[in-house]
PDB file of C-alpha atoms and ligand atoms in Angstrom:
ATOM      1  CA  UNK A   1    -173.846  16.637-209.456  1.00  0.00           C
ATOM      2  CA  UNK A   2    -171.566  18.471-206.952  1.00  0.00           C
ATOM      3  CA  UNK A   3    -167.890  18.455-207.329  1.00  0.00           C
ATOM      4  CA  UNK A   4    -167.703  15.989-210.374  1.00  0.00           C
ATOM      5  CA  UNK A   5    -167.350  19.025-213.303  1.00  0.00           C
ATOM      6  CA  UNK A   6    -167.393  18.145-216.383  1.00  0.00           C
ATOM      7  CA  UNK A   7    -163.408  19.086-217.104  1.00  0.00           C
ATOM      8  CA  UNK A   8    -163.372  17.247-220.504  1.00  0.00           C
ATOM      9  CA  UNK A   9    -162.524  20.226-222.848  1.00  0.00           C
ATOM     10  CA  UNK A  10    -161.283  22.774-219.889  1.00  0.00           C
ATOM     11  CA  UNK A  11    -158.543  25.291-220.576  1.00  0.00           C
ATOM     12  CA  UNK A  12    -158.141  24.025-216.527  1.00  0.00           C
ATOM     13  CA  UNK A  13    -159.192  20.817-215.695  1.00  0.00           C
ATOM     14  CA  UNK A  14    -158.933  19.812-211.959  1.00  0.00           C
ATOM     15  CA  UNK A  15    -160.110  15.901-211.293  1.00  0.00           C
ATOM     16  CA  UNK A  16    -160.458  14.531-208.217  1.00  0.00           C
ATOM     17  CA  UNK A  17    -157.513  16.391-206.772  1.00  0.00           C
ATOM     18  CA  UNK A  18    -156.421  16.047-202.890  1.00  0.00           C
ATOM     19  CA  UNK A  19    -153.246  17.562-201.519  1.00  0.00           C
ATOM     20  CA  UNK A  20    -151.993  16.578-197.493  1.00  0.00           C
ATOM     21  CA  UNK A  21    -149.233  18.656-196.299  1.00  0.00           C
ATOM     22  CA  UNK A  22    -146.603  16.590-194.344  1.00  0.00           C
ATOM     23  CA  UNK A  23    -147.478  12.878-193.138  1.00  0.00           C
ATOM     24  CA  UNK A  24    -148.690  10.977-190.231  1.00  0.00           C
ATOM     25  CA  UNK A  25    -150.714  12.814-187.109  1.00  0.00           C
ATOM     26  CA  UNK A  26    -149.497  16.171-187.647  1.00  0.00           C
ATOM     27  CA  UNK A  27    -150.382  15.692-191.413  1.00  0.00           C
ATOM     28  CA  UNK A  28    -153.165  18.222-193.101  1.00  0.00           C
ATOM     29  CA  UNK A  29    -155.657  17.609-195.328  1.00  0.00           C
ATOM     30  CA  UNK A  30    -155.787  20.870-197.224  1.00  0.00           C
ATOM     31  CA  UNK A  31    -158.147  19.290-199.961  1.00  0.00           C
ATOM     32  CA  UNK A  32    -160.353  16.715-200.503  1.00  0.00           C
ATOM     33  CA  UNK A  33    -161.409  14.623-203.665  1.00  0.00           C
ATOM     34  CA  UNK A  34    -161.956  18.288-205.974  1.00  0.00           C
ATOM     35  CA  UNK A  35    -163.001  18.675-209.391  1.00  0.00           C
ATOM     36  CA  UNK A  36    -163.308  21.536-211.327  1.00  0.00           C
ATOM     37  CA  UNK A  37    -163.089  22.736-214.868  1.00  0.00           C
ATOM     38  CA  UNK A  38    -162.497  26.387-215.929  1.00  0.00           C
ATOM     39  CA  UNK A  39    -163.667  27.166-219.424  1.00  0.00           C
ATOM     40  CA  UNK A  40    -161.024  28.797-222.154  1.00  0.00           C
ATOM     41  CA  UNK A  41    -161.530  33.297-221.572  1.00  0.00           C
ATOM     42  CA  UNK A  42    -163.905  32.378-218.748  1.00  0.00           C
ATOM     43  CA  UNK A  43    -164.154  34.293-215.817  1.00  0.00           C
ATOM     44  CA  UNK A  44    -163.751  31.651-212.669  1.00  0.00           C
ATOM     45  CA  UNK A  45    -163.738  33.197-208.931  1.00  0.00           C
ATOM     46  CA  UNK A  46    -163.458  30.586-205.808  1.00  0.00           C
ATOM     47  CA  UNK A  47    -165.052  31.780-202.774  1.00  0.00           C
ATOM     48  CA  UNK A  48    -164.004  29.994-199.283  1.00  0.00           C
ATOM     49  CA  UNK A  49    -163.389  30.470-195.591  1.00  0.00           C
ATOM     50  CA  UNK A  50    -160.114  31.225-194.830  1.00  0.00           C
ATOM     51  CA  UNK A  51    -157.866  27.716-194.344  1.00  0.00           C
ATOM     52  CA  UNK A  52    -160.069  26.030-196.618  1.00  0.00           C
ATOM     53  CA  UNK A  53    -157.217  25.688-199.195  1.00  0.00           C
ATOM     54  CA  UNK A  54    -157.730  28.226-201.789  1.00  0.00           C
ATOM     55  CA  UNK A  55    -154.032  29.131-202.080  1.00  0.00           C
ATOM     56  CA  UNK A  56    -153.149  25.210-201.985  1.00  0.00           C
ATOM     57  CA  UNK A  57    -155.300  24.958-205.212  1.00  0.00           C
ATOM     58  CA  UNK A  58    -154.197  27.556-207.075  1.00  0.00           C
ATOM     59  CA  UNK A  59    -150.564  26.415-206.086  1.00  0.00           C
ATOM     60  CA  UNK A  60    -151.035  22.677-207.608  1.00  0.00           C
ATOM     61  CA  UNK A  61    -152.143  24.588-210.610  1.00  0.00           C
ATOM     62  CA  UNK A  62    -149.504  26.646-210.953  1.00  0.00           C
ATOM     63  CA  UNK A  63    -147.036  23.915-210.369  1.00  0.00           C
ATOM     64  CA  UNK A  64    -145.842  24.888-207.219  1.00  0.00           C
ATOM     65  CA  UNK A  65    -147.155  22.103-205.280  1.00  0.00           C
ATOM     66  CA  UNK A  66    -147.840  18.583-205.459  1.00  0.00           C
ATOM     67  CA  UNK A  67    -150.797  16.863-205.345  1.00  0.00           C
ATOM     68  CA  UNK A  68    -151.489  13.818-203.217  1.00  0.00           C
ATOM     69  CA  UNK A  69    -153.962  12.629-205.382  1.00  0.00           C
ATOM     70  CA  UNK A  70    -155.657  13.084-208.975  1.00  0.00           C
ATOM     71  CA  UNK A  71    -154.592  14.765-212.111  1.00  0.00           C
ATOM     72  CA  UNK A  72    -154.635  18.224-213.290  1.00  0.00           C
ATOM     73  CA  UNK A  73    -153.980  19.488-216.519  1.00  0.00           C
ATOM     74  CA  UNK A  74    -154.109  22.963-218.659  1.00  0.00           C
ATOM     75  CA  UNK A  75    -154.369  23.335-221.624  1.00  0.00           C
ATOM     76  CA  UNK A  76    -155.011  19.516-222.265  1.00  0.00           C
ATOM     77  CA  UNK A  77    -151.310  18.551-220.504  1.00  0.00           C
ATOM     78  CA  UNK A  78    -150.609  17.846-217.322  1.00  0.00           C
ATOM     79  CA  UNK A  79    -149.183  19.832-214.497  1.00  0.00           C
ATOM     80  CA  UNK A  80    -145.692  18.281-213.267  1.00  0.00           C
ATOM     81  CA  UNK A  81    -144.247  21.979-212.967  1.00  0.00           C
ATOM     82  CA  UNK A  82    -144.225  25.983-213.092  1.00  0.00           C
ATOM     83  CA  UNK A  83    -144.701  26.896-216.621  1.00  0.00           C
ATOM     84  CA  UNK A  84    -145.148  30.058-218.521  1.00  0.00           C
ATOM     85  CA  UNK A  85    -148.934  28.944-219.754  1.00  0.00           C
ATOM     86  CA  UNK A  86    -149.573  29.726-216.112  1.00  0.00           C
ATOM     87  CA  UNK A  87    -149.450  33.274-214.580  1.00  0.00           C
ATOM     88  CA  UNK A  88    -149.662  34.095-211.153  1.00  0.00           C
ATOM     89  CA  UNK A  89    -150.620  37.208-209.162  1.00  0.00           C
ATOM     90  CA  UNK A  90    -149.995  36.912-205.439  1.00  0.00           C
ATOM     91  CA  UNK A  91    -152.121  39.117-202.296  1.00  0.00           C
ATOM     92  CA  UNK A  92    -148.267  39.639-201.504  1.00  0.00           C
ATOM     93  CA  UNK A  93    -146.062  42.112-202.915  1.00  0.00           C
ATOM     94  CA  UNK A  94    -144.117  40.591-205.498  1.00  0.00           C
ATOM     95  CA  UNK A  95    -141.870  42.320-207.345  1.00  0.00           C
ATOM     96  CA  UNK A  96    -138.716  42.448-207.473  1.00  0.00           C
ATOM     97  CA  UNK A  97    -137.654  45.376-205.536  1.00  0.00           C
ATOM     98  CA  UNK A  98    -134.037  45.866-207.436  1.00  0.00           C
ATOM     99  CA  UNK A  99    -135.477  46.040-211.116  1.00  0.00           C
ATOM    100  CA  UNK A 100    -137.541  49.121-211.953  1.00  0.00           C
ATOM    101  CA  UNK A 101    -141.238  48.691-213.196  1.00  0.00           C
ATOM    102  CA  UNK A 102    -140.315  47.745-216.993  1.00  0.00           C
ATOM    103  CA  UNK A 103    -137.562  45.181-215.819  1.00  0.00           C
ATOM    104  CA  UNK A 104    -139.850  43.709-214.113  1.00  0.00           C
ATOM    105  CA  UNK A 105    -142.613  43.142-216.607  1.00  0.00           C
ATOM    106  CA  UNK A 106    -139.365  42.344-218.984  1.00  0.00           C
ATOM    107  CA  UNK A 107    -138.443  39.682-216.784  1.00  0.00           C
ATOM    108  CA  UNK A 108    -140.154  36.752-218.063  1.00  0.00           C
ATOM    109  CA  UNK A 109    -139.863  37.580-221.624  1.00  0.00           C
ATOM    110  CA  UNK A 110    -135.993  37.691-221.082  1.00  0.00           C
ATOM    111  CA  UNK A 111    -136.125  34.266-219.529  1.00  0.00           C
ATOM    112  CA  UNK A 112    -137.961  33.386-222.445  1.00  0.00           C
ATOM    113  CA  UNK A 113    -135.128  34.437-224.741  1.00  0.00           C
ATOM    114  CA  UNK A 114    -137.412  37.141-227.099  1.00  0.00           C
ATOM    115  CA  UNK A 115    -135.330  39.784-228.448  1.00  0.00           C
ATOM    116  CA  UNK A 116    -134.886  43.227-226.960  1.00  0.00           C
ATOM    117  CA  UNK A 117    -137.022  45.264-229.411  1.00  0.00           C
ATOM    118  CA  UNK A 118    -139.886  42.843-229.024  1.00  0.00           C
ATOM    119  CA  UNK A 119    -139.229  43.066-225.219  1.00  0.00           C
ATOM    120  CA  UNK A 120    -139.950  46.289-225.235  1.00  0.00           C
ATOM    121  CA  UNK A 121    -142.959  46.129-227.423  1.00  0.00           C
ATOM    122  CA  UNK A 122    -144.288  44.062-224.758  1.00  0.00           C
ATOM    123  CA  UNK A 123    -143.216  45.996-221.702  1.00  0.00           C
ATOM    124  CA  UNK A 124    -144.576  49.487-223.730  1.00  0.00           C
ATOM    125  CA  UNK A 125    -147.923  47.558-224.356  1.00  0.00           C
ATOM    126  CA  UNK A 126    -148.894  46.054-221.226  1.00  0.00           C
ATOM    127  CA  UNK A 127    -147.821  49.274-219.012  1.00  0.00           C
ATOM    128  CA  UNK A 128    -150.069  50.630-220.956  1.00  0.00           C
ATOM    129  CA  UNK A 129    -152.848  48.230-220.683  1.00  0.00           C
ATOM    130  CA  UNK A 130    -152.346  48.858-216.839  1.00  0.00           C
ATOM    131  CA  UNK A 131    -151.776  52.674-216.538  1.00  0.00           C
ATOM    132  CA  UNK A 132    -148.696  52.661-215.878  1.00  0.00           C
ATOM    133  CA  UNK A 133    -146.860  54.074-219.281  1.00  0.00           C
ATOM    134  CA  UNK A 134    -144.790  57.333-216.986  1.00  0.00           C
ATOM    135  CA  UNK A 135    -143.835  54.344-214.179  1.00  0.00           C
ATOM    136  CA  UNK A 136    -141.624  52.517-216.700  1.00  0.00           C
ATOM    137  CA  UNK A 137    -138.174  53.750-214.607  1.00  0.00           C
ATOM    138  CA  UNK A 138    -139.741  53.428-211.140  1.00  0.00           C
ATOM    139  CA  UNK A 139    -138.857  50.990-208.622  1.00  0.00           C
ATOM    140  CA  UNK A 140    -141.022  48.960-207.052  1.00  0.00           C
ATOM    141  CA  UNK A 141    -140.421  50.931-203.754  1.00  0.00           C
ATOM    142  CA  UNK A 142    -141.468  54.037-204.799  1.00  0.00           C
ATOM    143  CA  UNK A 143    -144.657  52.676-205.562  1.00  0.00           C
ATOM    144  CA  UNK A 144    -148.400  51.883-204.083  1.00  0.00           C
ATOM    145  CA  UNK A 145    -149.957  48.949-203.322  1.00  0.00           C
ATOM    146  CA  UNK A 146    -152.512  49.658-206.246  1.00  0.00           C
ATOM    147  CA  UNK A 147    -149.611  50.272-208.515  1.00  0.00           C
ATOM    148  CA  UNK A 148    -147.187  47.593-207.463  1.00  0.00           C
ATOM    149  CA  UNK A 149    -150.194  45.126-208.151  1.00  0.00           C
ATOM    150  CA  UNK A 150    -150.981  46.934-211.689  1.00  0.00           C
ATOM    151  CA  UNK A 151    -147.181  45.851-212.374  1.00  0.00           C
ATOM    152  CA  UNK A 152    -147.949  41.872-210.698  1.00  0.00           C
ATOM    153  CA  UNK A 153    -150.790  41.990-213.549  1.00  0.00           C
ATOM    154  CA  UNK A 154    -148.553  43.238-216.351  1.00  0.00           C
ATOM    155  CA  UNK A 155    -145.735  41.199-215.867  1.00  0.00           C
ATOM    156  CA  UNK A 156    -148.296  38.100-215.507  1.00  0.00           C
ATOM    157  CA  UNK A 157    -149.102  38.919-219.004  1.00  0.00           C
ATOM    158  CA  UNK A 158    -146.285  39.432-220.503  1.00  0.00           C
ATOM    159  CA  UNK A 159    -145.776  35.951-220.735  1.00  0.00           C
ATOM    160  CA  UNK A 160    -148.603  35.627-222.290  1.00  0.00           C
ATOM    161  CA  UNK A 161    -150.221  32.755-220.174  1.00  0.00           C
ATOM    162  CA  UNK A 162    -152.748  30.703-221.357  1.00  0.00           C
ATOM    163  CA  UNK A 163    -154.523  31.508-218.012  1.00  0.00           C
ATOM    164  CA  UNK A 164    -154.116  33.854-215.070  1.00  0.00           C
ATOM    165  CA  UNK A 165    -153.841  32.620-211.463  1.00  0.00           C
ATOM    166  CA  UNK A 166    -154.695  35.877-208.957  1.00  0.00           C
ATOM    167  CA  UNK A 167    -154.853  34.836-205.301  1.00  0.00           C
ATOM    168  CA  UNK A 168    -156.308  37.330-203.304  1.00  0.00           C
ATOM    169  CA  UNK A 169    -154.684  39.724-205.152  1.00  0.00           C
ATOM    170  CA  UNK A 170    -156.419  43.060-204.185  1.00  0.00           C
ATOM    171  CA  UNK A 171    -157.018  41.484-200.591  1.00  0.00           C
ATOM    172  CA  UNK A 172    -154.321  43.573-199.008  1.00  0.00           C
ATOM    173  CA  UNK A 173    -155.509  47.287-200.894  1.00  0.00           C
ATOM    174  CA  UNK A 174    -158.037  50.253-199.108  1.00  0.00           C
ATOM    175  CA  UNK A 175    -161.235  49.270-200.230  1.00  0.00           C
ATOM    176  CA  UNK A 176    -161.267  52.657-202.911  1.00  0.00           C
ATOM    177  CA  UNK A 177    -157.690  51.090-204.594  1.00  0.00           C
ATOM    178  CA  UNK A 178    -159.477  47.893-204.547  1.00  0.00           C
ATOM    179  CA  UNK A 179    -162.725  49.148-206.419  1.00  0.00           C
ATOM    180  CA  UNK A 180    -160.373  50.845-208.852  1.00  0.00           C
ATOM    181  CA  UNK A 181    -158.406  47.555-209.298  1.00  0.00           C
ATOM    182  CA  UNK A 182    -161.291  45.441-209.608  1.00  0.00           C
ATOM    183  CA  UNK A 183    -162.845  47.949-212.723  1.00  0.00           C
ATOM    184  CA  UNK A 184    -159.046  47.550-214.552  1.00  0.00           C
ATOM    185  CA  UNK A 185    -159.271  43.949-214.024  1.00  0.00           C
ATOM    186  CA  UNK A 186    -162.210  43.768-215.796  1.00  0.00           C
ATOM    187  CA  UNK A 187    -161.230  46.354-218.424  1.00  0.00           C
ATOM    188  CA  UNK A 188    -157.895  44.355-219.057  1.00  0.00           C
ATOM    189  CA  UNK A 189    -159.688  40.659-219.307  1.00  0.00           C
ATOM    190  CA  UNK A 190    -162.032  42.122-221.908  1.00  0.00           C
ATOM    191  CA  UNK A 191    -158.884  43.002-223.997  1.00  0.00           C
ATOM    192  CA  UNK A 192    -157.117  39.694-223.491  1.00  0.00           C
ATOM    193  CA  UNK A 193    -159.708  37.578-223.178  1.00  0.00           C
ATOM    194  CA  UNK A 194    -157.509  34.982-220.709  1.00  0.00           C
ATOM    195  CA  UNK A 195    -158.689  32.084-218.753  1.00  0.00           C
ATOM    196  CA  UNK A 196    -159.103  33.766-215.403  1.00  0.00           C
ATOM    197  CA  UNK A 197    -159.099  31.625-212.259  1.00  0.00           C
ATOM    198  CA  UNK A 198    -159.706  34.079-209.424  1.00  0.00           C
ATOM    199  CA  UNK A 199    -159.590  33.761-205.360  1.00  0.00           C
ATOM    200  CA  UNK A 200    -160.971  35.739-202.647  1.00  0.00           C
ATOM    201  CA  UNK A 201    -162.716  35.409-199.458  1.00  0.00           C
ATOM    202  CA  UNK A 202    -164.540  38.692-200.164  1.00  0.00           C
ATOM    203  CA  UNK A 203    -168.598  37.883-201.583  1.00  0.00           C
ATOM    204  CA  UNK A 204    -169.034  41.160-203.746  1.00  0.00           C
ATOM    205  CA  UNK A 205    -166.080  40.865-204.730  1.00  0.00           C
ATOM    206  CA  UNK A 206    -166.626  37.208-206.780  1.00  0.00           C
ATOM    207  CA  UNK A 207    -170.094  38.058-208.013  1.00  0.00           C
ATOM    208  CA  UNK A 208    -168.576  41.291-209.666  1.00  0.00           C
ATOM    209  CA  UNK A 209    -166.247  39.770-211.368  1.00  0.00           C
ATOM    210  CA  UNK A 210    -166.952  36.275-212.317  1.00  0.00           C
ATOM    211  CA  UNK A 211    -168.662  34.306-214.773  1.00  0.00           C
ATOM    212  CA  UNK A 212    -168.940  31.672-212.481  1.00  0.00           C
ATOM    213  CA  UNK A 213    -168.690  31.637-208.465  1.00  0.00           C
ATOM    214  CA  UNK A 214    -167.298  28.957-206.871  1.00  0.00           C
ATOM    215  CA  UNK A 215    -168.290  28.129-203.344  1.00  0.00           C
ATOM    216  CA  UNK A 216    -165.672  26.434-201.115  1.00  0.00           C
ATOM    217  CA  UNK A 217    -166.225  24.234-198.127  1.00  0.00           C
ATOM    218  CA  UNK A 218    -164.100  24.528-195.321  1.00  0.00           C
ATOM    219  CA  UNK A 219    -160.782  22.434-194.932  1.00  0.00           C
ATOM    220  CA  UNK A 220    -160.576  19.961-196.305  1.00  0.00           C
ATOM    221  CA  UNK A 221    -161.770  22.413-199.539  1.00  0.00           C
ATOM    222  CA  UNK A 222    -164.331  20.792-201.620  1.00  0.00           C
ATOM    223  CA  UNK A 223    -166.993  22.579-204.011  1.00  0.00           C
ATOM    224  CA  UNK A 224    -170.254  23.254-202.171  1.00  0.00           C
ATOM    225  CA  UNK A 225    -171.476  24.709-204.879  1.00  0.00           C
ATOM    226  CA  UNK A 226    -171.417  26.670-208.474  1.00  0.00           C
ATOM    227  CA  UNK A 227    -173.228  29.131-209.410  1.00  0.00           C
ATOM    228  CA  UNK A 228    -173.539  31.131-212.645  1.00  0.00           C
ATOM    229  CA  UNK A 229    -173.355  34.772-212.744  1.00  0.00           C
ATOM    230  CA  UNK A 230    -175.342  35.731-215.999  1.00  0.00           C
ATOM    231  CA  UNK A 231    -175.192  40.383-214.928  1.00  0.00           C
ATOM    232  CA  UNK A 232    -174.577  41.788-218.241  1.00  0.00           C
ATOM    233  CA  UNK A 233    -170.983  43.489-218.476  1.00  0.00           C
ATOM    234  CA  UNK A 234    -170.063  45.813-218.236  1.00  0.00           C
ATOM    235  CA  UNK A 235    -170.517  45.850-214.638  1.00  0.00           C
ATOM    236  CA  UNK A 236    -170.085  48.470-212.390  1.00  0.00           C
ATOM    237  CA  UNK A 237    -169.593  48.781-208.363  1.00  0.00           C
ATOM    238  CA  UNK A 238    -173.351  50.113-208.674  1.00  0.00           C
ATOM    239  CA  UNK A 239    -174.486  46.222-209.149  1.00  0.00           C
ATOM    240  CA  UNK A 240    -173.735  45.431-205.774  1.00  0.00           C
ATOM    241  CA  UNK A 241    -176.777  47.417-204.299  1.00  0.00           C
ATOM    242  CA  UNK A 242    -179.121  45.952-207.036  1.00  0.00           C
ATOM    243  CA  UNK A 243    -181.960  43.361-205.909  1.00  0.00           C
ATOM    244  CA  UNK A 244    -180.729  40.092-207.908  1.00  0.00           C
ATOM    245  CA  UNK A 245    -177.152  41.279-206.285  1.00  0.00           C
ATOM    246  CA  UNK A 246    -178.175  40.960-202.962  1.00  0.00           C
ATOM    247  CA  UNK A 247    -179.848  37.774-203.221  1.00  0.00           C
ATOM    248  CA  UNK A 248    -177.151  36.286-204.822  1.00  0.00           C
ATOM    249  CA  UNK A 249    -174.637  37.293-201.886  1.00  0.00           C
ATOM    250  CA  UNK A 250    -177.600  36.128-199.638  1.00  0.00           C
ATOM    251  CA  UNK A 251    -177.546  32.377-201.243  1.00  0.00           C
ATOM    252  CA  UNK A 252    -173.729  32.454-201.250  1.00  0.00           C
ATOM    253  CA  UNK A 253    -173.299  33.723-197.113  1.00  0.00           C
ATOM    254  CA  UNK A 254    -175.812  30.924-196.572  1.00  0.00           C
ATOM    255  CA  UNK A 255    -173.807  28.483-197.991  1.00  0.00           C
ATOM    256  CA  UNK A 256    -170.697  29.523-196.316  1.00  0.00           C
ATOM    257  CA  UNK A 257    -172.487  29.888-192.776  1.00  0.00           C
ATOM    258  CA  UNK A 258    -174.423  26.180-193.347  1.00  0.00           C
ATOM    259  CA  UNK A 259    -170.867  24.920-193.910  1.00  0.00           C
ATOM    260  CA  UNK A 260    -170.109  26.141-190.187  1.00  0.00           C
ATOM    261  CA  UNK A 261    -168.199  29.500-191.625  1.00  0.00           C
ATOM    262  CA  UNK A 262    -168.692  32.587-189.529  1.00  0.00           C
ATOM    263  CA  UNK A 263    -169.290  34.962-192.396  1.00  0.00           C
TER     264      UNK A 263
HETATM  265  P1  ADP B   1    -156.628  29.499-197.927  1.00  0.00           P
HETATM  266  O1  ADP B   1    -155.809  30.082-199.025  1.00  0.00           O
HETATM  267  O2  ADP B   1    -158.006  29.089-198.341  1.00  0.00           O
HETATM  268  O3  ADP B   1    -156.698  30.417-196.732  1.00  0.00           O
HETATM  269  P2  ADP B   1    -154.459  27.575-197.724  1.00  0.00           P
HETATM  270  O4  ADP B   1    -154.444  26.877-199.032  1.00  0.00           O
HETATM  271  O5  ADP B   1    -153.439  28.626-197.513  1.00  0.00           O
HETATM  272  O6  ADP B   1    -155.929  28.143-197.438  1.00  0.00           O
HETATM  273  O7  ADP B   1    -154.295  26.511-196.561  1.00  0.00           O
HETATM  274  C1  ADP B   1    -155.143  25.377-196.445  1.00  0.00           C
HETATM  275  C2  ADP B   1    -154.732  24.580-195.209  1.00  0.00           C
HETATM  276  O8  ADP B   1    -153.477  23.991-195.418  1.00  0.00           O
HETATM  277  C3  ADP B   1    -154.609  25.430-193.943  1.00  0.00           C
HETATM  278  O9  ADP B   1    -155.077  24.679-192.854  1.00  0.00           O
HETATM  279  C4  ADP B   1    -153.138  25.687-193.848  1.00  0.00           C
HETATM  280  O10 ADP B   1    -152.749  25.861-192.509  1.00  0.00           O
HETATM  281  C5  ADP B   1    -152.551  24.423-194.420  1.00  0.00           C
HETATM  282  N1  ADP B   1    -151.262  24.655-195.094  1.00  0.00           N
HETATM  283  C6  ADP B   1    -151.035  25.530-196.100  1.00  0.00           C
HETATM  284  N2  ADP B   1    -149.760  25.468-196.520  1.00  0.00           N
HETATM  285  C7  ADP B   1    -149.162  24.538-195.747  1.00  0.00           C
HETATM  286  C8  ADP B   1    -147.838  23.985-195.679  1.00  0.00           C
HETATM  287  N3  ADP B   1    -146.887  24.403-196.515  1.00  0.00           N
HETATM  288  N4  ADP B   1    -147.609  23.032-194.750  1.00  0.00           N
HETATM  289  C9  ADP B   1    -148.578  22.600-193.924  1.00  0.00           C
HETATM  290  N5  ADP B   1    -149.837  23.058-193.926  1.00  0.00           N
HETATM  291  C10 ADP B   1    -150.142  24.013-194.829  1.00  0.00           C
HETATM  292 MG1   MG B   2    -154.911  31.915-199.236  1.00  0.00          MG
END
């Protein structure tokens, strides 16, 4: 049955959420009567026109909105607020352009209150994890887009989050830096094994990375449709000009397009 998932034992469990920004006429409905459940160290991407509330979702999730309507919960408790079970990597530049690239990925740690040596245990370890080990003393300024978003995914995980929220988060990188971030993405879930809930608007994108793909409507959002994503990993940029690929991108675009999307 279409959006009515079966959230019972979700690390993410989204049931029959709506969210309307402001009230009366000028009111919007950004999303409309959604379920969904992400599975704990699945790989979940949402695919979805552009205004069809994408970002709004992955905000109530992360606690940085408020729902109209319906509950959502990770881990088994219920979102009221922003919480360190809940990273979040933005298409925006993020950092903080005053700290260098370790005092950034320190910063939530800190806030945390976890000692200075094991601060820098973590810092050591996931710059590492992302490439970045000779960066440590940079500022953000001084680097790429590539590398500033390497940092966003460190310093996500130096909380160590329960799941990862990325919104679009290679959506503003050349499409080589985006390859290249898409291959360390994969490389770093297969070492942490987190809950990954994943946006983008771009088709080869999701079917590269996910598990599952989920197919958006346009506003108000709904789920058109799910579809499982069973390539063997690892998986390469060469699977997007493979047969099952194709068709797979060809059910998706039709889905977007019946839905009145020009894709
Ligand atoms: P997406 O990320 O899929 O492009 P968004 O979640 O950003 O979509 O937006 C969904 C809809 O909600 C859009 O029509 C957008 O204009 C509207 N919207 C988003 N944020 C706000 C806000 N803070 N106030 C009013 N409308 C908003
Ligand atoms: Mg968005």
């Amino acid at each position: 049955m279409l959006n009515k998932a079966d959230t019972g034992l979700s690390a993410i469990a989204v049931e029959d959420v709506s969210l309307r920004y402001g009230e009366g006429e000028s009111s919007v409905l950004a999303l409309s009567n959604l379920s969904l459940g992400v599975k704990s160290n699945e790989f979940c991407v949402i695919v979805g026109p552009s205004g069809c509330g994408k970002s709004s979702l992955l905000y109530l999730i992360a606690g940085l909105e408020d729902r109209t309507s319906g509950t959502i919960a990770v881990g088994g408790e219920v979102v009221t607020e922003p919480g360190a079970d809940r990273g979040m990597v933005f298409q925006s530049y993020t950092l903080f352009p005053w700290l260098t690239v370790a005092q950034n990925v320190e910063y939530g740690p800190k806030l945390k209150g976890v000692a200075p040596a094991e601060r820098k245990a973590i810092v050591d370890h996931y710059l590492e994890e992302v490439g970045l080990a000779d960066f440590k003393n940079h500022y953000a300024t001084q680097l790429s887009g590539g590398m500033k978003q390497r940092v966003a995914i460190a310093r996500a995980l130096a909380n160590d989050p329960a799941v990862l929220l990325m919104d679009e988060p290679f959506g503003a990188l050349d499409s080589q830096t985006r390859h290249s971030m898409q291959q360390l993405l994969l490389r770093v879930w297969d070492h942490t094994k987190k809950t990954v809930l994943f946006v983008t608007h771009d088709i080869d994108e999701a079917i590269l990375l996910g598990d599952r793909v989920v197919v958006m409507s346009g506003r108000p959002g709904k789920i058109l449709e799910e579809l499982a994503i069973n390539f063997p990993r690892p998986r390469t940029s060469d699977l997007t000009m493979e047969a099952d690929f194709i068709a797979l991108k060809r059910q998706i675009l039709a889905l977007l397009r019946q839905d009145g999307a020009e894709y």
